[in-house]
Amino acid sequence: MHAVSTVYASRIQRFRLPRVCVPLVGEDPAAMLERAESLVRDNPFMEFRLDYLSNPVGGLAKLKHFLDLHPEATAIATCRRAVNGGKFRGSAAAQLEILTKAAAAGFQLVDIELQSAEILKRTDLAELKDKVGVILSFHDFKATRKLEETFAGMKQYPADFYKVVSTATTLYDNVQMMKFLQAHSAQFEMVGLSMGEQGIISRILGVRAGSVFTFGAATRGEETAPGQVTASELRDTYRIEMVDAATQVYGVAGDPIAHSLSPIMMNAAFRRETVNAVYLALHAKTLKDLMACVHEIPLRGLSITMPYKQDIVSALSNSDPLTRQIGACNTVVRGQDGRLFGFNTDVAGVVTPLQQRMTLAGAKILLLGAGGVARAAAFGLKDRGAELFITNRTPEKAQTLARQAKAKYIKRTDVAKSNFDVIINATPVGMGANRQAPLDEKELNTRYLFDLVYVPAETKLMKMARAKNIEVIPGLEMFVQQGARQFEIWTGKPAPLAEMTFVVNKALERLAQQASPHEEEPRVPSPAARAVQADFSPRSQRVAGSAGEKKAKPVGRKAAKPAVKR
Ligand code: NAP
């Protein structure tokens, strides 16, 4: 018996396990095996959820055959009881019997809940541990609380791995999980993460804090827990296999944030430039929660997006003059002493693509919109000597911005009568499923059109401009340039622009396919596409796209109300 346990011990050493385990569910063993066969090459570490099978014991013979055929696979057998959040309706004793048979079938690891261990005899668990590697697990499906207390109870039982899974309801819950893992991972083989969308970062930071492995879904749509990202994202985007205590942490903070393209772009840049860093999406429901995390997570830098670009300014120790002038910050650097410094790279995002094409001094530019991005554009363009005109759906806001940036306000009705070198769309009109344009064709009298909208990659306004032989600058260029500047501020290295552009383009193509797989079908955006569009639009101004959302109005329609003079 002991010879066997030595074999298992050597097979489950921390350094031998891949960092990502893919959970597999299936109603019958055939379906589960088919999935396992298709995944094993890229995902040799799998968890078989036997509790999803109507007859777990009956399925083990087939699973044994699979494990015999694939000695390269490391397999966990889990038969979670329904009372503990699984689907198995049998007793703890029946669960133990299934897990014992799974060990005999060749599973190297079995997962058993603390609650079952508490019901079983101590000798039962010890005997199981002699046969197979045991993961003693505890899941909290509601919150992240009493981690130490729970673990104190778990330690009473012998196990090879202690797995604690909580639910994050705030960003700070991730900090709690990290601290917990850091406190125990030197002494015990720990596995820890927080479920839920707010806990996504714990899946990467947990490993950094000492979790031996984490879980990743086989594909999108095959998640077995809320907030699970795919195994390929964990490996390819977040490079989880190389994340360690020395890995620097960066992130983009906002609400919503789940489908921001920034992690894809920035992680690709870090990979390309071989910077030992990871860039995460931080879903902060409040600025207070975000700030608590910023002080506890060893974040080196942050991208700030909606709705915190303005509010973060008061939390900064210092910022560059343009950030102070604009009153909005999209880039934070955290000093060694924890102090925060702010920059605004949206300015470079707008100005750089234009400067690559023309001299801005004296260029006649029309800016549509007076929101956050328009503010960055206005101050940046005026700073470079452009002759700037601003119009907006709410004229008063355009007038205020024009006054502050020393630009000129232009009435919407006067736009068609004028000629410009550049027209910049800094409104959300045309974004996502919104197929409108913020200007009419007769108003597009310009040499260049710069549409800051970049989802979709080609907007109606851009199509209208191309039809008039106007040179189009896509919003993607702004997205990449503002990110490139952030990369340079954080790392001091030149940003790999081609790589960043390539991965964002690919992601946009994927989104376009998801949003509209067949041209002839009505364009209903996928949840991912909707979330991306939401990322860049405050809740009050989300554009039309799905049932119940307000229809977007083109720029200037509101101006028909009281005529405000310049
Ligand atoms: P914001 O602060 O909410 O400002 C939105 C502006 O658009 C406001 O001036 C608003 O006018 C106007 N607007 C909103 N809905 C409109 C409609 N239906 N018709 C006419 N005007 C409308 O947003 P923001 O942060 O400045 O972002 C603006 C857009 O820039 C985003 O939607 C996004 O597409 C794009 N963006 C691009 C990048 C990039 O990297 N390429 C980055 C960030 C943002 P009112 O004053 O009347 O409300």
Coordinates of N, CA, C and O in Angstrom, one line a residue, residues 186-333:
A186 N 3.6 28.2 1.9 CA 4.9 27.7 2.1 C 4.9 26.4 2.9 O 5.7 25.5 2.7
Q187 N 3.8 26.2 3.7 CA 3.7 25.0 4.5 C 2.8 24.0 3.9 O 3.0 22.8 4.2
F188 N 1.8 24.4 3.2 CA 0.8 23.4 2.6 C 0.7 23.6 1.1 O 1.0 24.7 0.6
E189 N 0.3 22.5 0.5 CA 0.0 22.6 -1.0 C -1.4 23.2 -1.1 O -2.4 22.5 -0.8
M190 N -1.4 24.5 -1.5 CA -2.7 25.2 -1.5 C -3.3 25.4 -2.9 O -2.5 25.6 -3.8
V191 N -4.6 25.4 -3.0 CA -5.2 25.8 -4.2 C -6.3 26.8 -3.8 O -7.1 26.5 -2.9
G192 N -6.3 28.0 -4.4 CA -7.3 29.0 -3.9 C -7.7 29.9 -5.0 O -6.8 30.3 -5.8
L193 N -8.9 30.3 -5.0 CA -9.4 31.3 -5.9 C -10.7 31.8 -5.4 O -11.4 31.2 -4.6
S194 N -11.2 33.0 -6.0 CA -12.5 33.5 -5.7 C -13.3 33.4 -7.0 O -12.9 33.9 -8.0
M195 N -14.5 32.9 -6.9 CA -15.4 32.8 -8.0 C -16.1 34.2 -8.3 O -16.0 35.0 -7.4
G196 N -16.8 34.3 -9.4 CA -17.5 35.5 -9.7 C -16.7 36.4 -10.6 O -15.5 36.3 -10.6
E197 N -17.4 37.3 -11.3 CA -16.8 38.2 -12.2 C -15.8 39.1 -11.5 O -14.7 39.4 -12.0
Q198 N -16.1 39.4 -10.2 CA -15.2 40.3 -9.5 C -13.9 39.5 -9.0 O -13.0 40.1 -8.6
G199 N -14.0 38.2 -9.1 CA -12.9 37.4 -8.6 C -12.0 36.9 -9.7 O -11.0 36.2 -9.5
I200 N -12.2 37.4 -11.0 CA -11.4 36.9 -12.1 C -9.9 37.0 -11.8 O -9.1 36.1 -12.1
I201 N -9.5 38.1 -11.2 CA -8.1 38.4 -11.0 C -7.5 37.4 -10.0 O -6.3 37.1 -10.1
S202 N -8.3 36.8 -9.2 CA -7.8 35.8 -8.2 C -7.3 34.5 -8.9 O -6.5 33.8 -8.4
R203 N -7.8 34.3 -10.1 CA -7.4 33.1 -10.8 C -6.0 33.2 -11.3 O -5.3 32.2 -11.5
I204 N -5.5 34.5 -11.5 CA -4.1 34.7 -11.9 C -3.3 35.0 -10.6 O -2.2 34.5 -10.4
L205 N -3.8 36.0 -9.8 CA -3.0 36.4 -8.7 C -2.9 35.3 -7.6 O -2.0 35.3 -6.9
G206 N -3.9 34.4 -7.6 CA -3.9 33.3 -6.7 C -2.6 32.5 -6.9 O -1.9 32.1 -6.0
V207 N -2.4 32.2 -8.2 CA -1.2 31.4 -8.6 C 0.1 32.2 -8.2 O 1.0 31.6 -7.6
R208 N 0.0 33.5 -8.4 CA 1.2 34.3 -8.0 C 1.4 34.2 -6.5 O 2.5 34.3 -6.0
A209 N 0.3 34.1 -5.7 CA 0.4 34.1 -4.2 C 0.7 32.7 -3.7 O 0.7 32.5 -2.5
G210 N 0.7 31.7 -4.6 CA 1.1 30.4 -4.1 C 0.1 29.2 -4.4 O 0.4 28.1 -4.0
S211 N -1.0 29.5 -5.0 CA -1.9 28.4 -5.4 C -1.2 27.5 -6.4 O -0.6 28.0 -7.4
V212 N -1.2 26.2 -6.1 CA -0.5 25.3 -7.0 C -1.0 25.3 -8.4 O -0.3 25.3 -9.4
F213 N -2.3 25.4 -8.5 CA -2.9 25.5 -9.9 C -4.2 26.3 -9.7 O -4.6 26.6 -8.6
T214 N -4.8 26.5 -10.9 CA -6.2 27.1 -10.9 C -7.0 26.4 -12.0 O -6.5 25.5 -12.6
F215 N -8.2 26.9 -12.1 CA -9.1 26.2 -13.1 C -9.4 27.1 -14.3 O -9.6 28.3 -14.1
G216 N -9.5 26.5 -15.4 CA -9.9 27.3 -16.6 C -10.8 26.5 -17.5 O -10.7 25.3 -17.6
A217 N -11.8 27.2 -18.0 CA -12.9 26.5 -18.8 C -12.3 26.0 -20.1 O -11.3 26.6 -20.7
A218 N -12.8 24.9 -20.6 CA -12.3 24.3 -21.9 C -12.5 25.3 -23.0 O -11.6 25.6 -23.8
T219 N -13.7 25.9 -23.1 CA -13.9 26.9 -24.1 C -15.0 27.9 -23.5 O -15.5 27.6 -22.4
R220 N -15.2 29.0 -24.1 CA -16.2 29.9 -23.7 C -17.6 29.2 -23.8 O -17.8 28.6 -24.8
G221 N -18.4 29.3 -22.8 CA -19.6 28.5 -22.8 C -19.5 27.2 -22.0 O -20.5 26.6 -21.7
E222 N -18.3 26.8 -21.7 CA -18.2 25.5 -21.0 C -17.7 25.8 -19.5 O -17.1 24.9 -18.9
E223 N -18.0 27.0 -19.0 CA -17.6 27.4 -17.7 C -18.3 26.5 -16.7 O -19.5 26.3 -16.9
T224 N -17.6 26.1 -15.6 CA -18.3 25.3 -14.6 C -18.5 26.1 -13.3 O -19.0 25.6 -12.3
A225 N -18.0 27.3 -13.4 CA -18.1 28.2 -12.2 C -18.1 29.6 -12.7 O -17.5 30.0 -13.7
P226 N -18.9 30.5 -12.0 CA -18.9 31.9 -12.4 C -17.6 32.6 -12.4 O -16.8 32.4 -11.4
G227 N -17.3 33.3 -13.4 CA -16.0 34.1 -13.5 C -14.9 33.2 -14.0 O -13.8 33.8 -14.2
Q228 N -15.1 32.0 -14.4 CA -14.1 31.2 -14.9 C -13.7 31.7 -16.3 O -14.5 31.9 -17.2
V229 N -12.4 31.9 -16.5 CA -11.9 32.3 -17.9 C -11.4 31.0 -18.6 O -11.3 30.0 -17.9
T230 N -11.2 31.0 -19.9 CA -10.8 29.8 -20.5 C -9.4 29.5 -20.2 O -8.5 30.3 -19.9
A231 N -9.1 28.2 -20.4 CA -7.7 27.7 -20.1 C -6.8 28.4 -21.1 O -5.6 28.7 -20.7
S232 N -7.2 28.5 -22.4 CA -6.3 29.1 -23.3 C -6.0 30.6 -23.0 O -4.9 31.1 -23.2
E233 N -7.1 31.3 -22.5 CA -6.8 32.7 -22.1 C -5.8 32.7 -21.0 O -4.9 33.6 -20.9
L234 N -6.0 31.8 -20.0 CA -5.0 31.8 -18.9 C -3.6 31.6 -19.4 O -2.7 32.2 -18.9
R235 N -3.5 30.7 -20.3 CA -2.1 30.4 -20.8 C -1.6 31.4 -21.8 O -0.5 31.9 -21.6
D236 N -2.4 31.7 -22.8 CA -1.9 32.6 -23.9 C -2.0 34.1 -23.6 O -1.0 34.8 -23.8
T237 N -3.1 34.5 -23.0 CA -3.2 36.0 -22.7 C -2.4 36.3 -21.4 O -1.6 37.2 -21.3
Y238 N -2.7 35.5 -20.3 CA -2.1 35.8 -19.0 C -0.8 35.1 -18.7 O -0.2 35.4 -17.7
R239 N -0.4 34.2 -19.6 CA 0.9 33.5 -19.5 C 1.0 32.9 -18.1 O 2.0 33.1 -17.4
I240 N 0.0 32.2 -17.6 CA -0.1 31.8 -16.2 C 1.0 30.8 -15.9 O 1.5 30.8 -14.7
E241 N 1.6 30.1 -16.9 CA 2.7 29.2 -16.6 C 3.9 29.9 -16.1 O 4.8 29.3 -15.4
M242 N 4.1 31.2 -16.4 CA 5.3 31.9 -16.0 C 5.0 32.9 -14.8 O 6.0 33.5 -14.3
V243 N 3.8 33.0 -14.4 CA 3.5 33.9 -13.3 C 4.1 33.4 -12.0 O 3.9 32.3 -11.7
D244 N 4.9 34.3 -11.4 CA 5.5 33.9 -10.1 C 5.5 35.2 -9.2 O 5.0 36.3 -9.6
A245 N 6.1 35.1 -8.1 CA 6.1 36.2 -7.1 C 6.8 37.4 -7.7 O 6.5 38.5 -7.3
A246 N 7.7 37.2 -8.7 CA 8.4 38.4 -9.2 C 7.6 39.1 -10.4 O 8.0 40.1 -10.8
T247 N 6.5 38.5 -10.8 CA 5.7 39.0 -11.9 C 5.1 40.3 -11.5 O 4.4 40.4 -10.4
Q248 N 5.3 41.4 -12.3 CA 4.7 42.7 -11.9 C 3.2 42.7 -12.4 O 2.9 42.1 -13.4
V249 N 2.4 43.3 -11.6 CA 1.0 43.3 -11.9 C 0.5 44.7 -12.4 O 0.8 45.7 -11.7
Y250 N -0.2 44.7 -13.5 CA -0.8 45.9 -14.0 C -2.3 45.5 -14.3 O -2.7 44.4 -14.2
G251 N -3.1 46.6 -14.5 CA -4.5 46.2 -14.8 C -5.3 47.4 -15.3 O -4.8 48.5 -15.3
V252 N -6.5 47.1 -15.8 CA -7.4 48.1 -16.3 C -8.6 48.1 -15.3 O -9.1 47.0 -15.1
A253 N -8.9 49.2 -14.7 CA -10.0 49.3 -13.8 C -11.2 50.1 -14.3 O -11.0 51.2 -14.9
G254 N -12.3 49.5 -14.1 CA -13.6 50.2 -14.6 C -14.8 49.4 -14.2 O -14.7 48.3 -13.6
D255 N -15.9 49.9 -14.7 CA -17.2 49.1 -14.4 C -18.2 49.5 -15.5 O -18.6 50.7 -15.5
P256 N -18.5 48.6 -16.4 CA -18.1 47.2 -16.5 C -16.7 47.1 -17.1 O -16.2 48.1 -17.7
I257 N -16.1 45.9 -17.1 CA -14.8 45.7 -17.6 C -14.5 44.4 -18.2 O -13.6 44.2 -18.9
A258 N -15.4 43.4 -18.0 CA -15.1 42.0 -18.3 C -14.6 41.8 -19.7 O -13.8 41.0 -20.0
H259 N -15.1 42.6 -20.7 CA -14.8 42.3 -22.1 C -13.9 43.4 -22.7 O -13.8 43.5 -23.9
S260 N -13.2 44.1 -21.8 CA -12.2 45.1 -22.3 C -11.2 44.4 -23.1 O -10.7 43.3 -22.8
L261 N -10.8 45.1 -24.2 CA -9.7 44.5 -25.1 C -8.3 44.9 -24.6 O -7.3 44.4 -25.1
S262 N -8.3 45.7 -23.5 CA -6.9 46.1 -23.0 C -6.1 44.9 -22.5 O -4.9 44.9 -22.8
P263 N -6.7 44.0 -21.8 CA -5.8 42.8 -21.4 C -5.2 42.1 -22.5 O -4.0 41.7 -22.5
I264 N -5.9 41.9 -23.6 CA -5.4 41.2 -24.8 C -4.2 42.0 -25.3 O -3.2 41.4 -25.6
M265 N -4.4 43.3 -25.5 CA -3.4 44.1 -26.1 C -2.2 44.3 -25.2 O -1.0 44.1 -25.6
M266 N -2.4 44.6 -23.9 CA -1.2 44.9 -23.1 C -0.5 43.6 -22.7 O 0.8 43.6 -22.6
N267 N -1.2 42.5 -22.5 CA -0.4 41.2 -22.2 C 0.4 40.8 -23.4 O 1.5 40.3 -23.3
A268 N -0.1 41.1 -24.6 CA 0.6 40.8 -25.8 C 1.9 41.6 -25.9 O 3.0 41.2 -26.3
A269 N 1.8 42.9 -25.5 CA 2.9 43.8 -25.5 C 4.0 43.3 -24.5 O 5.2 43.3 -24.8
F270 N 3.5 42.9 -23.3 CA 4.5 42.4 -22.3 C 5.2 41.2 -22.8 O 6.4 41.0 -22.6
R271 N 4.4 40.3 -23.4 CA 5.0 39.0 -23.9 C 6.0 39.4 -25.0 O 7.1 38.8 -24.9
R272 N 5.7 40.2 -25.9 CA 6.5 40.5 -27.0 C 7.9 41.1 -26.5 O 8.9 40.8 -27.0
E273 N 7.8 42.0 -25.5 CA 9.0 42.6 -25.0 C 9.6 41.9 -23.8 O 10.4 42.4 -23.1
T274 N 9.2 40.6 -23.6 CA 9.6 39.8 -22.5 C 9.7 40.5 -21.2 O 10.7 40.5 -20.5
V275 N 8.6 41.2 -20.9 CA 8.5 41.9 -19.5 C 7.8 40.9 -18.6 O 6.7 40.4 -19.0
N276 N 8.4 40.6 -17.5 CA 7.7 39.7 -16.5 C 6.6 40.4 -15.8 O 6.7 40.9 -14.7
A277 N 5.5 40.5 -16.5 CA 4.3 41.3 -16.0 C 3.0 40.7 -16.5 O 3.0 40.0 -17.6
V278 N 2.0 40.9 -15.8 CA 0.7 40.4 -16.2 C -0.3 41.6 -16.0 O -0.1 42.4 -15.1
Y279 N -1.3 41.7 -17.0 CA -2.2 42.8 -17.0 C -3.6 42.3 -16.9 O -4.0 41.4 -17.6
L280 N -4.3 42.7 -15.8 CA -5.6 42.1 -15.5 C -6.8 43.1 -15.7 O -6.5 44.3 -15.7
A281 N -8.0 42.6 -15.8 CA -9.2 43.4 -15.8 C -9.7 43.5 -14.4 O -10.1 42.5 -13.8
L282 N -9.7 44.7 -13.8 CA -10.2 44.9 -12.4 C -11.6 45.4 -12.5 O -11.8 46.6 -12.8
H283 N -12.5 44.6 -12.1 CA -13.9 45.1 -12.1 C -14.2 45.8 -10.7 O -14.5 45.1 -9.7
A284 N -14.1 47.1 -10.7 CA -14.3 47.9 -9.5 C -15.7 48.5 -9.5 O -16.0 49.3 -10.4
K285 N -16.5 48.1 -8.6 CA -17.9 48.6 -8.6 C -17.9 50.0 -7.9 O -18.8 50.7 -8.0
T286 N -16.8 50.3 -7.1 CA -16.7 51.6 -6.5 C -15.3 52.0 -6.5 O -14.4 51.1 -6.5
L287 N -15.0 53.3 -6.5 CA -13.7 53.8 -6.5 C -13.0 53.4 -5.1 O -11.8 53.1 -5.1
K288 N -13.8 53.4 -4.1 CA -13.2 53.0 -2.7 C -12.7 51.6 -2.7 O -11.6 51.4 -2.3
D289 N -13.4 50.7 -3.4 CA -13.0 49.3 -3.5 C -11.7 49.3 -4.3 O -10.7 48.6 -3.9
L290 N -11.7 50.0 -5.4 CA -10.5 50.0 -6.2 C -9.3 50.5 -5.5 O -8.2 49.9 -5.5
M291 N -9.5 51.6 -4.7 CA -8.3 52.2 -4.0 C -7.8 51.3 -2.9 O -6.6 51.2 -2.7
A292 N -8.7 50.6 -2.3 CA -8.3 49.6 -1.2 C -7.4 48.6 -1.8 O -6.4 48.2 -1.3
C293 N -7.8 48.1 -3.0 CA -7.0 47.1 -3.7 C -5.6 47.6 -4.2 O -4.6 47.0 -4.1
V294 N -5.7 48.9 -4.7 CA -4.5 49.5 -5.3 C -3.4 49.5 -4.2 O -2.2 49.3 -4.4
H295 N -3.8 49.7 -2.9 CA -2.9 49.8 -1.9 C -2.4 48.5 -1.4 O -1.4 48.3 -0.8
E296 N -3.2 47.4 -1.7 CA -2.8 46.1 -1.1 C -2.2 45.2 -2.2 O -1.4 44.4 -1.9
I297 N -2.8 45.2 -3.4 CA -2.2 44.4 -4.5 C -0.9 45.1 -5.0 O -1.0 46.3 -5.1
P298 N 0.1 44.4 -5.2 CA 1.3 45.1 -5.6 C 1.2 45.6 -7.1 O 2.0 45.2 -8.0
L299 N 0.3 46.4 -7.3 CA 0.1 46.9 -8.7 C 1.1 48.0 -9.1 O 1.4 48.9 -8.3
R300 N 1.8 47.8 -10.2 CA 2.8 48.8 -10.7 C 2.1 49.9 -11.5 O 2.6 51.0 -11.5
G301 N 1.0 49.6 -12.2 CA 0.4 50.6 -13.0 C -1.0 50.2 -13.3 O -1.4 49.0 -13.2
L302 N -1.8 51.2 -13.6 CA -3.2 51.0 -13.8 C -3.7 51.8 -15.1 O -3.3 52.9 -15.2
S303 N -4.5 51.2 -15.9 CA -5.3 51.9 -16.9 C -6.6 52.2 -16.2 O -7.2 51.3 -15.6
I304 N -7.1 53.4 -16.4 CA -8.4 53.8 -15.8 C -9.4 54.0 -16.9 O -9.1 54.8 -17.8
T305 N -10.5 53.4 -16.8 CA -11.5 53.6 -17.8 C -12.9 54.0 -17.1 O -12.9 54.2 -15.9
M306 N -13.9 54.1 -17.9 CA -15.2 54.5 -17.4 C -15.6 53.7 -16.2 O -15.4 52.5 -16.2
P307 N -16.2 54.2 -15.1 CA -16.5 55.6 -15.0 C -15.6 56.4 -14.0 O -16.0 57.3 -13.4
Y308 N -14.3 56.0 -14.0 CA -13.4 56.5 -12.9 C -12.4 57.5 -13.4 O -11.5 58.0 -12.6
K309 N -12.4 57.9 -14.7 CA -11.3 58.7 -15.2 C -11.2 60.1 -14.5 O -10.1 60.6 -14.3
Q310 N -12.4 60.6 -14.1 CA -12.4 61.9 -13.4 C -12.1 61.7 -11.9 O -11.3 62.4 -11.3
D311 N -12.9 60.8 -11.4 CA -12.8 60.6 -9.9 C -11.5 60.2 -9.4 O -11.1 60.5 -8.3
I312 N -10.7 59.5 -10.2 CA -9.4 59.0 -9.7 C -8.4 60.2 -9.5 O -7.5 60.1 -8.6
V313 N -8.7 61.3 -10.1 CA -7.7 62.4 -10.1 C -7.5 62.9 -8.6 O -6.3 63.1 -8.2
S314 N -8.6 62.9 -7.8 CA -8.4 63.3 -6.4 C -7.6 62.3 -5.6 O -7.1 62.7 -4.5
A315 N -7.4 61.1 -6.1 CA -6.7 60.1 -5.3 C -5.2 60.1 -5.7 O -4.4 59.3 -5.1
L316 N -4.8 61.0 -6.6 CA -3.4 61.0 -7.1 C -2.5 61.9 -6.2 O -3.0 62.9 -5.7
S317 N -1.3 61.5 -6.0 CA -0.3 62.3 -5.3 C 0.1 63.5 -6.3 O 0.4 64.6 -5.8
N318 N 0.3 63.1 -7.5 CA 0.7 64.1 -8.5 C 0.3 63.7 -9.9 O 0.0 62.5 -10.1
S319 N 0.3 64.6 -10.8 CA -0.1 64.2 -12.2 C 0.6 65.2 -13.2 O 1.1 66.2 -12.8
D320 N 0.6 64.8 -14.4 CA 1.3 65.7 -15.4 C 0.3 66.9 -15.7 O -0.9 66.8 -15.4
P321 N 0.9 68.0 -16.2 CA 0.0 69.2 -16.4 C -1.2 69.0 -17.2 O -2.3 69.5 -16.9
L322 N -1.1 68.2 -18.3 CA -2.2 67.9 -19.1 C -3.4 67.2 -18.4 O -4.5 67.5 -18.6
T323 N -3.0 66.3 -17.6 CA -4.0 65.6 -16.8 C -4.8 66.5 -15.9 O -6.0 66.5 -15.7
R324 N -4.0 67.4 -15.3 CA -4.6 68.4 -14.4 C -5.5 69.3 -15.2 O -6.7 69.6 -14.7
Q325 N -5.1 69.8 -16.3 CA -5.9 70.7 -17.2 C -7.2 70.0 -17.6 O -8.3 70.5 -17.6
I326 N -7.0 68.7 -18.1 CA -8.2 68.0 -18.6 C -9.1 67.6 -17.5 O -10.3 67.5 -17.6
G327 N -8.5 67.3 -16.3 CA -9.3 66.9 -15.2 C -9.7 65.4 -15.3 O -10.6 64.9 -14.6
A328 N -8.9 64.6 -16.1 CA -9.2 63.2 -16.2 C -7.9 62.5 -16.4 O -7.0 63.0 -17.1
C329 N -7.8 61.3 -15.9 CA -6.6 60.5 -15.9 C -6.9 59.1 -16.4 O -7.9 58.5 -15.9
N330 N -6.2 58.6 -17.3 CA -6.4 57.2 -17.7 C -5.2 56.3 -17.5 O -5.3 55.1 -17.8
T331 N -4.2 56.8 -16.9 CA -3.0 56.0 -16.6 C -2.4 56.4 -15.2 O -2.2 57.5 -14.9
V332 N -2.2 55.3 -14.4 CA -1.7 55.6 -13.1 C -0.4 54.8 -13.0 O -0.3 53.6 -13.4
V333 N 0.6 55.4 -12.4 CA 1.9 54.7 -12.0 C 1.9 54.7 -10.5 O 1.7 55.7 -9.9

